[in-house]
Amino acid sequence: MSSGRRKLIPSDSLPQLRLDRLPRKNLERTAQVRASAELYGVSASTVYRAHSRDP
């Protein structure tokens, strides 16, 4: 059962992804995003959105 609360990715973990160093269509980038999404129980889209908002 869902608690209705949004799942958040800790902001200090986003810079560790270092997605800016990898091209957009890179398999390693995709793998990192999927692994992070699974770890935090969110979708890959949520990880991408959170990373794009991170200053």
Short mmCIF file of C-alpha atoms in Angstrom, two decimals:
data_model
loop_
_atom_site.label_atom_id
_atom_site.label_comp_id
_atom_site.label_asym_id
_atom_site.label_seq_id
_atom_site.Cartn_x
_atom_site.Cartn_y
_atom_site.Cartn_z
CA MET A 1 0.00 0.00 0.00
CA SER A 2 1.31 3.43 -0.91
CA SER A 3 1.68 6.03 1.81
CA GLY A 4 0.88 8.82 -0.63
CA ARG A 5 4.19 10.54 0.06
CA ARG A 6 6.57 11.44 -2.72
CA LYS A 7 9.84 9.57 -2.67
CA LEU A 8 12.81 11.88 -2.72
CA ILE A 9 16.35 11.35 -3.85
CA PRO A 10 18.84 12.79 -1.35
CA SER A 11 20.25 15.96 -2.88
CA ASP A 12 23.80 15.06 -1.88
CA SER A 13 23.66 11.89 -3.96
CA LEU A 14 22.83 13.65 -7.24
CA PRO A 15 26.28 15.20 -7.85
CA GLN A 16 27.83 11.76 -7.36
CA LEU A 17 26.10 10.54 -10.51
CA ARG A 18 28.24 12.87 -12.66
CA LEU A 19 25.86 12.54 -15.58
CA ASP A 20 27.20 15.76 -17.09
CA ARG A 21 30.43 13.96 -17.98
CA LEU A 22 28.66 11.37 -20.11
CA PRO A 23 26.93 11.89 -23.47
CA ARG A 24 23.12 11.74 -23.39
CA LYS A 25 22.87 8.48 -25.36
CA ASN A 26 25.57 6.66 -23.38
CA LEU A 27 24.92 3.16 -22.01
CA GLU A 28 26.85 3.89 -18.81
CA ARG A 29 24.72 6.98 -18.17
CA THR A 30 21.55 4.93 -18.66
CA ALA A 31 22.85 2.22 -16.33
CA GLN A 32 23.70 4.77 -13.61
CA VAL A 33 20.27 6.36 -13.82
CA ARG A 34 18.48 3.00 -13.68
CA ALA A 35 20.58 1.84 -10.72
CA SER A 36 19.86 5.07 -8.83
CA ALA A 37 16.16 4.83 -9.62
CA GLU A 38 16.03 1.28 -8.29
CA LEU A 39 18.02 2.20 -5.19
CA TYR A 40 15.66 5.05 -4.24
CA GLY A 41 12.44 3.40 -5.44
CA VAL A 42 11.66 5.99 -8.10
CA SER A 43 11.46 6.01 -11.89
CA ALA A 44 14.38 6.80 -14.19
CA SER A 45 12.45 9.91 -15.27
CA THR A 46 12.43 11.11 -11.67
CA VAL A 47 16.21 10.73 -11.47
CA TYR A 48 16.68 12.66 -14.74
CA ARG A 49 14.33 15.43 -13.55
CA ALA A 50 16.03 15.69 -10.17
CA HIS A 51 19.45 15.85 -11.81
CA SER A 52 18.39 18.55 -14.25
CA ARG A 53 17.09 20.68 -11.35
CA ASP A 54 20.25 20.21 -9.27
CA PRO A 55 22.35 23.43 -9.45
#
